[in-house]
Amino acid sequence: QVQLVESGGGLVQPGGSLRLSCAASGSILSIGVMGWYRQAPGKQRELVAIIRNNGNTNYADSVKGRFTISRDDAKNTEYLQMNSLKPEDTAVYYCNANIRTMVEGYMNYWGEGTLVTVSS
């Protein structure tokens, strides 16, 4: 019953910035941890950043100081601000959230992914 929809991906030059958004919809009662993951060609999906419902955050070492995760609970939306992008950041980015609905307890949901390409 829940859908997560990412937006904001695209092509950007090294050193540039992008802002990803992920909006959750459905009969949502509450959202716990939200996060962003990415999967580069030939590699496993990896954690980029998470944000808890109290605002506490964690980042992969590779993105610390460059990426910022945030959330707007009134909009059921999470964001990933990506600055100083590197070619190594090229990947499909997936949003993730633990969500409690009117009909089910907390479950893990994934978006379909949005492609970020960092290239000159």
mmCIF file of C-alpha atoms in Angstrom:
data_model
loop_
_atom_site.group_PDB
_atom_site.id
_atom_site.type_symbol
_atom_site.label_atom_id
_atom_site.label_comp_id
_atom_site.label_asym_id
_atom_site.label_seq_id
_atom_site.Cartn_x
_atom_site.Cartn_y
_atom_site.Cartn_z
ATOM 1 C CA GLN A 1 0.000 0.000 0.000
ATOM 2 C CA VAL A 2 3.029 2.283 0.390
ATOM 3 C CA GLN A 3 5.014 3.737 -2.471
ATOM 4 C CA LEU A 4 8.335 5.574 -2.391
ATOM 5 C CA VAL A 5 9.135 7.750 -5.394
ATOM 6 C CA GLU A 6 12.589 9.243 -5.957
ATOM 7 C CA SER A 7 13.338 12.291 -8.056
ATOM 8 C CA GLY A 8 16.256 14.586 -8.805
ATOM 9 C CA GLY A 9 18.733 12.256 -10.459
ATOM 10 C CA GLY A 10 20.562 13.147 -13.634
ATOM 11 C CA LEU A 11 23.888 14.030 -15.200
ATOM 12 C CA VAL A 12 26.258 16.369 -13.382
ATOM 13 C CA GLN A 13 29.904 17.350 -13.803
ATOM 14 C CA PRO A 14 32.529 16.461 -11.201
ATOM 15 C CA GLY A 15 32.415 19.017 -8.412
ATOM 16 C CA GLY A 16 28.764 19.756 -9.050
ATOM 17 C CA SER A 17 25.699 19.237 -6.891
ATOM 18 C CA LEU A 18 22.382 17.423 -7.014
ATOM 19 C CA ARG A 19 19.483 17.178 -4.605
ATOM 20 C CA LEU A 20 17.505 13.937 -4.480
ATOM 21 C CA SER A 21 14.003 13.684 -3.058
ATOM 22 C CA CYS A 22 11.968 10.674 -1.965
ATOM 23 C CA ALA A 23 8.277 11.035 -1.213
ATOM 24 C CA ALA A 24 6.307 8.321 0.565
ATOM 25 C CA SER A 25 2.589 7.937 0.006
ATOM 26 C CA GLY A 26 -0.140 5.711 1.410
ATOM 27 C CA SER A 27 -2.053 5.294 4.656
ATOM 28 C CA ILE A 28 1.007 6.143 6.733
ATOM 29 C CA LEU A 29 0.827 6.272 10.517
ATOM 30 C CA SER A 30 4.501 6.848 11.222
ATOM 31 C CA ILE A 31 7.946 6.593 9.655
ATOM 32 C CA GLY A 32 11.013 5.379 11.491
ATOM 33 C CA VAL A 33 14.463 5.255 9.936
ATOM 34 C CA MET A 34 14.797 6.640 6.409
ATOM 35 C CA GLY A 35 17.852 6.250 4.247
ATOM 36 C CA TRP A 36 19.591 6.369 0.919
ATOM 37 C CA TYR A 37 21.483 3.512 -0.701
ATOM 38 C CA ARG A 38 23.303 3.296 -4.001
ATOM 39 C CA GLN A 39 24.436 0.623 -6.406
ATOM 40 C CA ALA A 40 27.179 1.231 -8.944
ATOM 41 C CA PRO A 41 27.682 -1.038 -11.972
ATOM 42 C CA GLY A 42 29.270 -4.315 -10.930
ATOM 43 C CA LYS A 43 29.056 -3.508 -7.231
ATOM 44 C CA GLN A 44 26.775 -4.410 -4.344
ATOM 45 C CA ARG A 45 24.209 -1.996 -3.020
ATOM 46 C CA GLU A 46 25.712 0.076 -0.231
ATOM 47 C CA LEU A 47 24.442 2.384 2.467
ATOM 48 C CA VAL A 48 24.954 6.082 1.773
ATOM 49 C CA ALA A 49 23.182 7.724 4.695
ATOM 50 C CA ILE A 50 20.386 7.192 7.192
ATOM 51 C CA ILE A 51 18.316 9.527 9.312
ATOM 52 C CA ARG A 52 16.275 8.443 12.292
ATOM 53 C CA ASN A 53 12.945 9.911 13.297
ATOM 54 C CA ASN A 54 14.714 11.946 15.979
ATOM 55 C CA GLY A 55 16.981 13.505 13.349
ATOM 56 C CA ASN A 56 20.124 11.544 14.197
ATOM 57 C CA THR A 57 22.178 10.738 11.084
ATOM 58 C CA ASN A 58 24.905 8.380 9.907
ATOM 59 C CA TYR A 59 26.950 8.547 6.713
ATOM 60 C CA ALA A 60 29.218 6.271 4.764
ATOM 61 C CA ASP A 61 32.832 7.391 5.091
ATOM 62 C CA SER A 62 33.004 7.982 1.346
ATOM 63 C CA VAL A 63 30.363 10.734 1.465
ATOM 64 C CA LYS A 64 30.997 12.401 4.824
ATOM 65 C CA GLY A 65 31.400 16.130 4.476
ATOM 66 C CA ARG A 66 29.870 16.127 0.995
ATOM 67 C CA PHE A 67 26.347 14.687 1.367
ATOM 68 C CA THR A 68 23.580 15.718 3.752
ATOM 69 C CA ILE A 69 20.468 13.678 4.477
ATOM 70 C CA SER A 70 17.348 15.349 5.818
ATOM 71 C CA ARG A 71 13.647 14.663 6.252
ATOM 72 C CA ASP A 72 10.364 16.531 6.357
ATOM 73 C CA ASP A 73 7.883 14.411 8.295
ATOM 74 C CA ALA A 74 4.983 16.722 7.446
ATOM 75 C CA LYS A 75 5.565 15.799 3.792
ATOM 76 C CA ASN A 76 6.642 12.174 4.370
ATOM 77 C CA THR A 77 9.739 13.046 2.381
ATOM 78 C CA GLU A 78 13.486 12.559 2.701
ATOM 79 C CA TYR A 79 16.231 14.371 0.830
ATOM 80 C CA LEU A 80 19.849 13.845 -0.074
ATOM 81 C CA GLN A 81 21.874 16.950 -0.859
ATOM 82 C CA MET A 82 24.985 15.880 -2.768
ATOM 83 C CA ASN A 83 27.840 18.351 -3.147
ATOM 84 C CA SER A 84 31.361 18.065 -4.549
ATOM 85 C CA LEU A 85 30.289 15.083 -6.594
ATOM 86 C CA LYS A 86 32.918 12.666 -7.873
ATOM 87 C CA PRO A 87 32.803 10.155 -10.732
ATOM 88 C CA GLU A 88 32.870 7.430 -8.072
ATOM 89 C CA ASP A 89 29.438 8.638 -6.919
ATOM 90 C CA THR A 90 27.887 7.439 -10.178
ATOM 91 C CA ALA A 91 25.203 4.907 -9.260
ATOM 92 C CA VAL A 92 21.514 4.212 -9.040
ATOM 93 C CA TYR A 93 20.343 5.768 -5.793
ATOM 94 C CA TYR A 94 17.509 4.112 -3.866
ATOM 95 C CA CYS A 95 15.524 5.537 -0.998
ATOM 96 C CA ASN A 96 14.420 3.347 1.864
ATOM 97 C CA ALA A 97 12.084 3.783 4.809
ATOM 98 C CA ASN A 98 10.589 1.826 7.684
ATOM 99 C CA ILE A 99 6.900 2.676 7.686
ATOM 100 C CA ARG A 100 3.904 1.788 9.837
ATOM 101 C CA THR A 101 0.532 1.952 8.092
ATOM 102 C CA MET A 102 -3.121 1.700 9.030
ATOM 103 C CA VAL A 103 -3.134 -2.006 8.125
ATOM 104 C CA GLU A 104 0.400 -3.238 8.904
ATOM 105 C CA GLY A 105 3.134 -2.762 11.450
ATOM 106 C CA TYR A 106 6.536 -1.368 10.559
ATOM 107 C CA MET A 107 7.849 -2.705 7.267
ATOM 108 C CA ASN A 108 10.771 -1.851 5.034
ATOM 109 C CA TYR A 109 10.035 -0.162 1.697
ATOM 110 C CA TRP A 110 12.215 0.692 -1.284
ATOM 111 C CA GLY A 111 11.906 3.172 -4.102
ATOM 112 C CA GLU A 112 12.522 2.208 -7.714
ATOM 113 C CA GLY A 113 15.789 4.138 -7.886
ATOM 114 C CA THR A 114 17.078 7.214 -9.675
ATOM 115 C CA LEU A 115 20.270 7.322 -11.730
ATOM 116 C CA VAL A 116 23.024 9.770 -10.854
ATOM 117 C CA THR A 117 25.834 10.093 -13.382
ATOM 118 C CA VAL A 118 28.901 12.183 -12.541
ATOM 119 C CA SER A 119 30.982 12.733 -15.638
ATOM 120 C CA SER A 120 32.715 15.439 -17.630
#
